[in-house]
């Protein structure tokens, strides 16, 4: 059971990294963007098959505040991914072009971008909900004593830095505008380099993961 949970969370991380890479359209190009999107669709379906029992017990048992929040986020993530992947098929110029479904409607393109960034944020929150399991595995592998003062100080400093930079990167990369499907126009040289893009967006993921982890920790402490 523990190994199965680990596999699911590794799959979550792999999907997050792939989503981040295909979002970097400027550097990766259209072909990689579409092929990566098709692979992501397969991993998304596989992930839901692995977690099919979650749908069976969705409304069974005690519905705590923590569980309701997790359910809400997961359902939003499923909806956002379905919209992003389906609109991706409709605007495809390479992989799905032979199907003859391509749409030139700008709203479809805007919806694709909005759903993709919503999926990006929700995947990070989803990871944060299960972060404790990954941390426990990580500490067991490295034989880290989580009661030690050094671990406590280091983990909190790292969390603060990641959250602070993630907030900053969210604003400098116009994440809010992209979620609202607004078109962003930048001048020459204003966009970050490939490594700058990756650093910013990994920090944004870490920011949402950390915030979600600590919020759920507080809820767990309050037993709600």
PDB file of C-alpha atoms in Angstrom:
ATOM      1  CA  UNK A   1       0.000   0.000   0.000  1.00  0.00           C
ATOM      2  CA  UNK A   2       2.810   2.401   0.900  1.00  0.00           C
ATOM      3  CA  UNK A   3       4.623   1.723  -2.399  1.00  0.00           C
ATOM      4  CA  UNK A   4       1.393   2.290  -4.333  1.00  0.00           C
ATOM      5  CA  UNK A   5       0.921   5.671  -2.650  1.00  0.00           C
ATOM      6  CA  UNK A   6       4.532   6.529  -3.463  1.00  0.00           C
ATOM      7  CA  UNK A   7       3.998   5.597  -7.133  1.00  0.00           C
ATOM      8  CA  UNK A   8       0.913   7.818  -7.271  1.00  0.00           C
ATOM      9  CA  UNK A   9       2.797  10.772  -5.823  1.00  0.00           C
ATOM     10  CA  UNK A  10       5.772  10.256  -8.124  1.00  0.00           C
ATOM     11  CA  UNK A  11       3.262  10.259 -10.986  1.00  0.00           C
ATOM     12  CA  UNK A  12       1.885  13.539  -9.615  1.00  0.00           C
ATOM     13  CA  UNK A  13       5.377  15.038  -9.650  1.00  0.00           C
ATOM     14  CA  UNK A  14       6.065  13.741 -13.178  1.00  0.00           C
ATOM     15  CA  UNK A  15       2.807  15.248 -14.439  1.00  0.00           C
ATOM     16  CA  UNK A  16       3.642  18.560 -12.766  1.00  0.00           C
ATOM     17  CA  UNK A  17       7.084  18.697 -14.404  1.00  0.00           C
ATOM     18  CA  UNK A  18       5.657  17.754 -17.810  1.00  0.00           C
ATOM     19  CA  UNK A  19       2.886  20.337 -17.478  1.00  0.00           C
ATOM     20  CA  UNK A  20       5.509  22.961 -16.631  1.00  0.00           C
ATOM     21  CA  UNK A  21       7.607  22.030 -19.667  1.00  0.00           C
ATOM     22  CA  UNK A  22       4.754  22.124 -22.166  1.00  0.00           C
ATOM     23  CA  UNK A  23       3.573  25.463 -20.762  1.00  0.00           C
ATOM     24  CA  UNK A  24       6.917  26.909 -21.841  1.00  0.00           C
ATOM     25  CA  UNK A  25       5.717  27.249 -25.420  1.00  0.00           C
ATOM     26  CA  UNK A  26       8.273  29.895 -26.401  1.00  0.00           C
ATOM     27  CA  UNK A  27      11.290  27.645 -25.804  1.00  0.00           C
ATOM     28  CA  UNK A  28       9.857  24.181 -26.463  1.00  0.00           C
ATOM     29  CA  UNK A  29       7.983  24.922 -29.677  1.00  0.00           C
ATOM     30  CA  UNK A  30       4.625  23.683 -30.936  1.00  0.00           C
ATOM     31  CA  UNK A  31       5.589  20.082 -31.739  1.00  0.00           C
ATOM     32  CA  UNK A  32       6.937  19.380 -28.238  1.00  0.00           C
ATOM     33  CA  UNK A  33       3.990  21.276 -26.738  1.00  0.00           C
ATOM     34  CA  UNK A  34       1.440  19.072 -28.490  1.00  0.00           C
ATOM     35  CA  UNK A  35       3.290  15.772 -28.056  1.00  0.00           C
ATOM     36  CA  UNK A  36       3.874  16.569 -24.393  1.00  0.00           C
ATOM     37  CA  UNK A  37       0.192  17.442 -24.062  1.00  0.00           C
ATOM     38  CA  UNK A  38      -0.784  14.066 -25.543  1.00  0.00           C
ATOM     39  CA  UNK A  39       1.557  12.275 -23.095  1.00  0.00           C
ATOM     40  CA  UNK A  40       0.115  14.338 -20.242  1.00  0.00           C
ATOM     41  CA  UNK A  41      -3.397  13.286 -21.294  1.00  0.00           C
ATOM     42  CA  UNK A  42      -2.340   9.631 -21.095  1.00  0.00           C
ATOM     43  CA  UNK A  43      -0.733  10.120 -17.660  1.00  0.00           C
ATOM     44  CA  UNK A  44      -3.834  11.974 -16.469  1.00  0.00           C
ATOM     45  CA  UNK A  45      -6.085   9.092 -17.498  1.00  0.00           C
ATOM     46  CA  UNK A  46      -3.668   6.569 -15.947  1.00  0.00           C
ATOM     47  CA  UNK A  47      -3.577   8.594 -12.724  1.00  0.00           C
ATOM     48  CA  UNK A  48      -7.383   8.571 -12.510  1.00  0.00           C
ATOM     49  CA  UNK A  49      -7.510   4.831 -13.187  1.00  0.00           C
ATOM     50  CA  UNK A  50      -5.046   4.252 -10.342  1.00  0.00           C
ATOM     51  CA  UNK A  51      -7.203   6.395  -8.070  1.00  0.00           C
ATOM     52  CA  UNK A  52     -10.597   5.142  -9.268  1.00  0.00           C
ATOM     53  CA  UNK A  53     -11.522   4.067  -5.734  1.00  0.00           C
ATOM     54  CA  UNK A  54     -11.556   7.758  -4.759  1.00  0.00           C
ATOM     55  CA  UNK A  55     -14.610   8.272  -6.959  1.00  0.00           C
ATOM     56  CA  UNK A  56     -16.370   5.266  -5.407  1.00  0.00           C
ATOM     57  CA  UNK A  57     -16.019   6.548  -1.831  1.00  0.00           C
ATOM     58  CA  UNK A  58     -16.373  10.227  -2.762  1.00  0.00           C
ATOM     59  CA  UNK A  59     -19.423  10.928  -0.591  1.00  0.00           C
ATOM     60  CA  UNK A  60     -19.024   8.113   1.917  1.00  0.00           C
ATOM     61  CA  UNK A  61     -17.812   8.469   5.488  1.00  0.00           C
ATOM     62  CA  UNK A  62     -17.219  11.594   7.572  1.00  0.00           C
ATOM     63  CA  UNK A  63     -17.034  14.782   5.527  1.00  0.00           C
ATOM     64  CA  UNK A  64     -14.584  16.896   7.518  1.00  0.00           C
ATOM     65  CA  UNK A  65     -13.620  20.405   6.394  1.00  0.00           C
ATOM     66  CA  UNK A  66     -10.244  19.048   5.289  1.00  0.00           C
ATOM     67  CA  UNK A  67     -11.816  16.286   3.231  1.00  0.00           C
ATOM     68  CA  UNK A  68     -14.379  18.631   1.643  1.00  0.00           C
ATOM     69  CA  UNK A  69     -11.600  21.016   0.614  1.00  0.00           C
ATOM     70  CA  UNK A  70      -9.560  18.177  -0.868  1.00  0.00           C
ATOM     71  CA  UNK A  71     -12.582  16.888  -2.771  1.00  0.00           C
ATOM     72  CA  UNK A  72     -13.386  20.362  -4.105  1.00  0.00           C
ATOM     73  CA  UNK A  73      -9.817  20.941  -5.313  1.00  0.00           C
ATOM     74  CA  UNK A  74      -9.579  17.492  -6.916  1.00  0.00           C
ATOM     75  CA  UNK A  75     -12.856  17.939  -8.815  1.00  0.00           C
ATOM     76  CA  UNK A  76     -11.753  21.384  -9.989  1.00  0.00           C
ATOM     77  CA  UNK A  77      -8.463  19.881 -11.156  1.00  0.00           C
ATOM     78  CA  UNK A  78     -10.232  17.151 -13.131  1.00  0.00           C
ATOM     79  CA  UNK A  79     -12.483  19.758 -14.783  1.00  0.00           C
ATOM     80  CA  UNK A  80      -9.564  22.091 -15.597  1.00  0.00           C
ATOM     81  CA  UNK A  81      -7.483  19.264 -17.080  1.00  0.00           C
ATOM     82  CA  UNK A  82     -10.387  18.019 -19.205  1.00  0.00           C
ATOM     83  CA  UNK A  83     -10.958  21.541 -20.561  1.00  0.00           C
ATOM     84  CA  UNK A  84      -7.236  22.129 -21.212  1.00  0.00           C
ATOM     85  CA  UNK A  85      -6.772  18.797 -22.984  1.00  0.00           C
ATOM     86  CA  UNK A  86      -9.991  18.988 -25.032  1.00  0.00           C
ATOM     87  CA  UNK A  87      -9.330  22.567 -26.187  1.00  0.00           C
ATOM     88  CA  UNK A  88      -5.777  21.484 -26.974  1.00  0.00           C
ATOM     89  CA  UNK A  89      -7.205  18.977 -29.450  1.00  0.00           C
ATOM     90  CA  UNK A  90      -9.379  21.693 -30.998  1.00  0.00           C
ATOM     91  CA  UNK A  91      -6.458  24.069 -31.636  1.00  0.00           C
ATOM     92  CA  UNK A  92      -3.898  21.404 -32.525  1.00  0.00           C
ATOM     93  CA  UNK A  93      -1.780  22.175 -35.588  1.00  0.00           C
ATOM     94  CA  UNK A  94       0.326  18.992 -35.479  1.00  0.00           C
ATOM     95  CA  UNK A  95      -0.684  15.902 -33.496  1.00  0.00           C
ATOM     96  CA  UNK A  96      -4.466  16.098 -33.888  1.00  0.00           C
ATOM     97  CA  UNK A  97      -4.552  18.220 -37.059  1.00  0.00           C
ATOM     98  CA  UNK A  98      -5.474  15.200 -39.269  1.00  0.00           C
ATOM     99  CA  UNK A  99      -8.783  14.953 -37.389  1.00  0.00           C
ATOM    100  CA  UNK A 100      -9.887  18.181 -39.051  1.00  0.00           C
ATOM    101  CA  UNK A 101     -11.221  19.677 -35.810  1.00  0.00           C
ATOM    102  CA  UNK A 102      -8.983  22.731 -35.684  1.00  0.00           C
ATOM    103  CA  UNK A 103     -10.669  25.913 -34.508  1.00  0.00           C
ATOM    104  CA  UNK A 104      -9.426  29.445 -35.198  1.00  0.00           C
ATOM    105  CA  UNK A 105     -11.685  30.957 -32.543  1.00  0.00           C
ATOM    106  CA  UNK A 106      -9.539  33.085 -30.212  1.00  0.00           C
ATOM    107  CA  UNK A 107     -11.826  32.239 -27.295  1.00  0.00           C
ATOM    108  CA  UNK A 108     -10.833  28.564 -27.597  1.00  0.00           C
ATOM    109  CA  UNK A 109      -7.168  29.569 -27.433  1.00  0.00           C
ATOM    110  CA  UNK A 110      -7.837  31.804 -24.414  1.00  0.00           C
ATOM    111  CA  UNK A 111      -9.821  29.042 -22.712  1.00  0.00           C
ATOM    112  CA  UNK A 112      -6.967  26.615 -23.346  1.00  0.00           C
ATOM    113  CA  UNK A 113      -4.495  28.991 -21.695  1.00  0.00           C
ATOM    114  CA  UNK A 114      -6.769  29.705 -18.736  1.00  0.00           C
ATOM    115  CA  UNK A 115      -7.510  26.025 -18.135  1.00  0.00           C
ATOM    116  CA  UNK A 116      -3.820  25.120 -18.480  1.00  0.00           C
ATOM    117  CA  UNK A 117      -2.768  27.650 -15.838  1.00  0.00           C
ATOM    118  CA  UNK A 118      -5.679  26.646 -13.600  1.00  0.00           C
ATOM    119  CA  UNK A 119      -4.474  23.049 -13.914  1.00  0.00           C
ATOM    120  CA  UNK A 120      -0.928  24.187 -13.090  1.00  0.00           C
ATOM    121  CA  UNK A 121      -2.028  25.909  -9.866  1.00  0.00           C
ATOM    122  CA  UNK A 122      -4.444  23.129  -8.889  1.00  0.00           C
ATOM    123  CA  UNK A 123      -1.821  20.416  -9.478  1.00  0.00           C
ATOM    124  CA  UNK A 124       0.479  22.272  -7.072  1.00  0.00           C
ATOM    125  CA  UNK A 125      -2.315  22.493  -4.477  1.00  0.00           C
ATOM    126  CA  UNK A 126      -3.116  18.813  -5.074  1.00  0.00           C
ATOM    127  CA  UNK A 127       0.528  17.930  -4.434  1.00  0.00           C
ATOM    128  CA  UNK A 128       0.471  20.000  -1.264  1.00  0.00           C
ATOM    129  CA  UNK A 129      -2.452  17.960   0.012  1.00  0.00           C
ATOM    130  CA  UNK A 130      -0.368  14.795  -0.148  1.00  0.00           C
ATOM    131  CA  UNK A 131       3.021  16.392   0.559  1.00  0.00           C
ATOM    132  CA  UNK A 132       3.249  14.961   4.055  1.00  0.00           C
ATOM    133  CA  UNK A 133       3.349  11.406   2.638  1.00  0.00           C
ATOM    134  CA  UNK A 134       6.245  12.326   0.344  1.00  0.00           C
ATOM    135  CA  UNK A 135       8.093  14.094   3.148  1.00  0.00           C
ATOM    136  CA  UNK A 136       7.756  11.045   5.404  1.00  0.00           C
ATOM    137  CA  UNK A 137       9.167   8.815   2.649  1.00  0.00           C
ATOM    138  CA  UNK A 138      11.973  11.294   1.980  1.00  0.00           C
ATOM    139  CA  UNK A 139      12.961  11.454   5.646  1.00  0.00           C
ATOM    140  CA  UNK A 140      12.862   7.661   5.949  1.00  0.00           C
ATOM    141  CA  UNK A 141      15.129   7.245   2.914  1.00  0.00           C
ATOM    142  CA  UNK A 142      17.690   9.710   4.278  1.00  0.00           C
ATOM    143  CA  UNK A 143      17.222   8.627   7.907  1.00  0.00           C
ATOM    144  CA  UNK A 144      16.375  12.176   8.951  1.00  0.00           C
ATOM    145  CA  UNK A 145      15.160  12.752  12.493  1.00  0.00           C
ATOM    146  CA  UNK A 146      12.308  15.233  12.042  1.00  0.00           C
ATOM    147  CA  UNK A 147      12.426  16.064  15.754  1.00  0.00           C
ATOM    148  CA  UNK A 148      15.929  17.506  15.405  1.00  0.00           C
ATOM    149  CA  UNK A 149      16.354  21.259  15.694  1.00  0.00           C
ATOM    150  CA  UNK A 150      18.421  21.432  12.509  1.00  0.00           C
ATOM    151  CA  UNK A 151      15.722  19.811  10.368  1.00  0.00           C
ATOM    152  CA  UNK A 152      13.008  22.028  11.830  1.00  0.00           C
ATOM    153  CA  UNK A 153      14.921  25.264  11.232  1.00  0.00           C
ATOM    154  CA  UNK A 154      16.126  24.290   7.751  1.00  0.00           C
ATOM    155  CA  UNK A 155      12.705  23.148   6.519  1.00  0.00           C
ATOM    156  CA  UNK A 156      11.036  26.343   7.750  1.00  0.00           C
ATOM    157  CA  UNK A 157      13.661  28.631   6.230  1.00  0.00           C
ATOM    158  CA  UNK A 158      13.369  26.827   2.885  1.00  0.00           C
ATOM    159  CA  UNK A 159       9.560  27.058   3.034  1.00  0.00           C
ATOM    160  CA  UNK A 160       9.645  30.801   3.759  1.00  0.00           C
ATOM    161  CA  UNK A 161      12.081  31.474   0.904  1.00  0.00           C
ATOM    162  CA  UNK A 162      10.085  29.368  -1.559  1.00  0.00           C
ATOM    163  CA  UNK A 163       6.754  30.955  -0.593  1.00  0.00           C
ATOM    164  CA  UNK A 164       8.188  34.483  -0.791  1.00  0.00           C
ATOM    165  CA  UNK A 165       9.843  33.951  -4.172  1.00  0.00           C
ATOM    166  CA  UNK A 166       6.824  32.015  -5.455  1.00  0.00           C
ATOM    167  CA  UNK A 167       4.572  34.982  -4.676  1.00  0.00           C
ATOM    168  CA  UNK A 168       6.997  37.312  -6.433  1.00  0.00           C
ATOM    169  CA  UNK A 169       7.218  35.013  -9.476  1.00  0.00           C
ATOM    170  CA  UNK A 170       3.415  34.741  -9.631  1.00  0.00           C
ATOM    171  CA  UNK A 171       3.158  38.508 -10.142  1.00  0.00           C
ATOM    172  CA  UNK A 172       6.123  38.910 -12.497  1.00  0.00           C
ATOM    173  CA  UNK A 173       4.816  36.063 -14.686  1.00  0.00           C
ATOM    174  CA  UNK A 174       1.239  37.420 -14.745  1.00  0.00           C
ATOM    175  CA  UNK A 175      -0.272  34.202 -13.414  1.00  0.00           C
ATOM    176  CA  UNK A 176      -3.474  35.988 -12.342  1.00  0.00           C
ATOM    177  CA  UNK A 177      -4.039  37.516 -15.778  1.00  0.00           C
ATOM    178  CA  UNK A 178      -3.420  34.169 -17.473  1.00  0.00           C
ATOM    179  CA  UNK A 179      -5.909  32.440 -15.171  1.00  0.00           C
ATOM    180  CA  UNK A 180      -8.467  35.083 -16.208  1.00  0.00           C
ATOM    181  CA  UNK A 181      -7.697  34.343 -19.875  1.00  0.00           C
ATOM    182  CA  UNK A 182      -6.260  37.799 -20.517  1.00  0.00           C
ATOM    183  CA  UNK A 183      -3.773  38.170 -23.354  1.00  0.00           C
ATOM    184  CA  UNK A 184      -0.347  39.292 -22.146  1.00  0.00           C
ATOM    185  CA  UNK A 185       1.822  41.370 -24.450  1.00  0.00           C
ATOM    186  CA  UNK A 186       5.487  41.787 -23.531  1.00  0.00           C
ATOM    187  CA  UNK A 187       8.282  43.703 -25.167  1.00  0.00           C
ATOM    188  CA  UNK A 188      11.440  42.227 -26.612  1.00  0.00           C
ATOM    189  CA  UNK A 189      13.675  40.838 -23.879  1.00  0.00           C
ATOM    190  CA  UNK A 190      11.021  41.108 -21.147  1.00  0.00           C
ATOM    191  CA  UNK A 191      10.344  37.377 -20.961  1.00  0.00           C
ATOM    192  CA  UNK A 192      12.715  35.304 -18.794  1.00  0.00           C
ATOM    193  CA  UNK A 193      15.252  32.868 -20.176  1.00  0.00           C
ATOM    194  CA  UNK A 194      14.472  29.162 -20.209  1.00  0.00           C
ATOM    195  CA  UNK A 195      16.177  28.657 -16.845  1.00  0.00           C
ATOM    196  CA  UNK A 196      14.516  31.768 -15.480  1.00  0.00           C
ATOM    197  CA  UNK A 197      11.124  30.443 -16.579  1.00  0.00           C
ATOM    198  CA  UNK A 198      11.764  27.064 -14.963  1.00  0.00           C
ATOM    199  CA  UNK A 199      13.061  28.623 -11.729  1.00  0.00           C
ATOM    200  CA  UNK A 200      10.066  30.954 -11.469  1.00  0.00           C
ATOM    201  CA  UNK A 201       7.476  28.278 -12.147  1.00  0.00           C
ATOM    202  CA  UNK A 202       9.061  25.657  -9.905  1.00  0.00           C
ATOM    203  CA  UNK A 203       9.017  28.318  -7.187  1.00  0.00           C
ATOM    204  CA  UNK A 204       5.330  28.973  -7.893  1.00  0.00           C
ATOM    205  CA  UNK A 205       4.636  25.242  -7.545  1.00  0.00           C
ATOM    206  CA  UNK A 206       6.630  25.141  -4.314  1.00  0.00           C
ATOM    207  CA  UNK A 207       4.750  28.183  -3.024  1.00  0.00           C
ATOM    208  CA  UNK A 208       1.321  26.595  -3.487  1.00  0.00           C
ATOM    209  CA  UNK A 209       2.547  23.231  -2.225  1.00  0.00           C
ATOM    210  CA  UNK A 210       3.915  24.802   0.955  1.00  0.00           C
ATOM    211  CA  UNK A 211       0.878  26.969   1.649  1.00  0.00           C
ATOM    212  CA  UNK A 212      -1.478  24.016   1.130  1.00  0.00           C
ATOM    213  CA  UNK A 213       0.658  21.757   3.320  1.00  0.00           C
ATOM    214  CA  UNK A 214       0.698  24.219   6.226  1.00  0.00           C
ATOM    215  CA  UNK A 215      -3.017  25.053   5.936  1.00  0.00           C
ATOM    216  CA  UNK A 216      -3.925  21.368   6.083  1.00  0.00           C
ATOM    217  CA  UNK A 217      -1.504  20.968   8.986  1.00  0.00           C
ATOM    218  CA  UNK A 218      -3.409  23.647  10.894  1.00  0.00           C
ATOM    219  CA  UNK A 219      -6.739  22.001  10.091  1.00  0.00           C
ATOM    220  CA  UNK A 220      -5.389  18.657  11.258  1.00  0.00           C
ATOM    221  CA  UNK A 221      -4.203  20.236  14.512  1.00  0.00           C
ATOM    222  CA  UNK A 222      -7.707  21.612  15.029  1.00  0.00           C
ATOM    223  CA  UNK A 223      -9.166  18.183  14.144  1.00  0.00           C
ATOM    224  CA  UNK A 224     -11.581  19.552  11.524  1.00  0.00           C
TER     225      UNK A 224
END
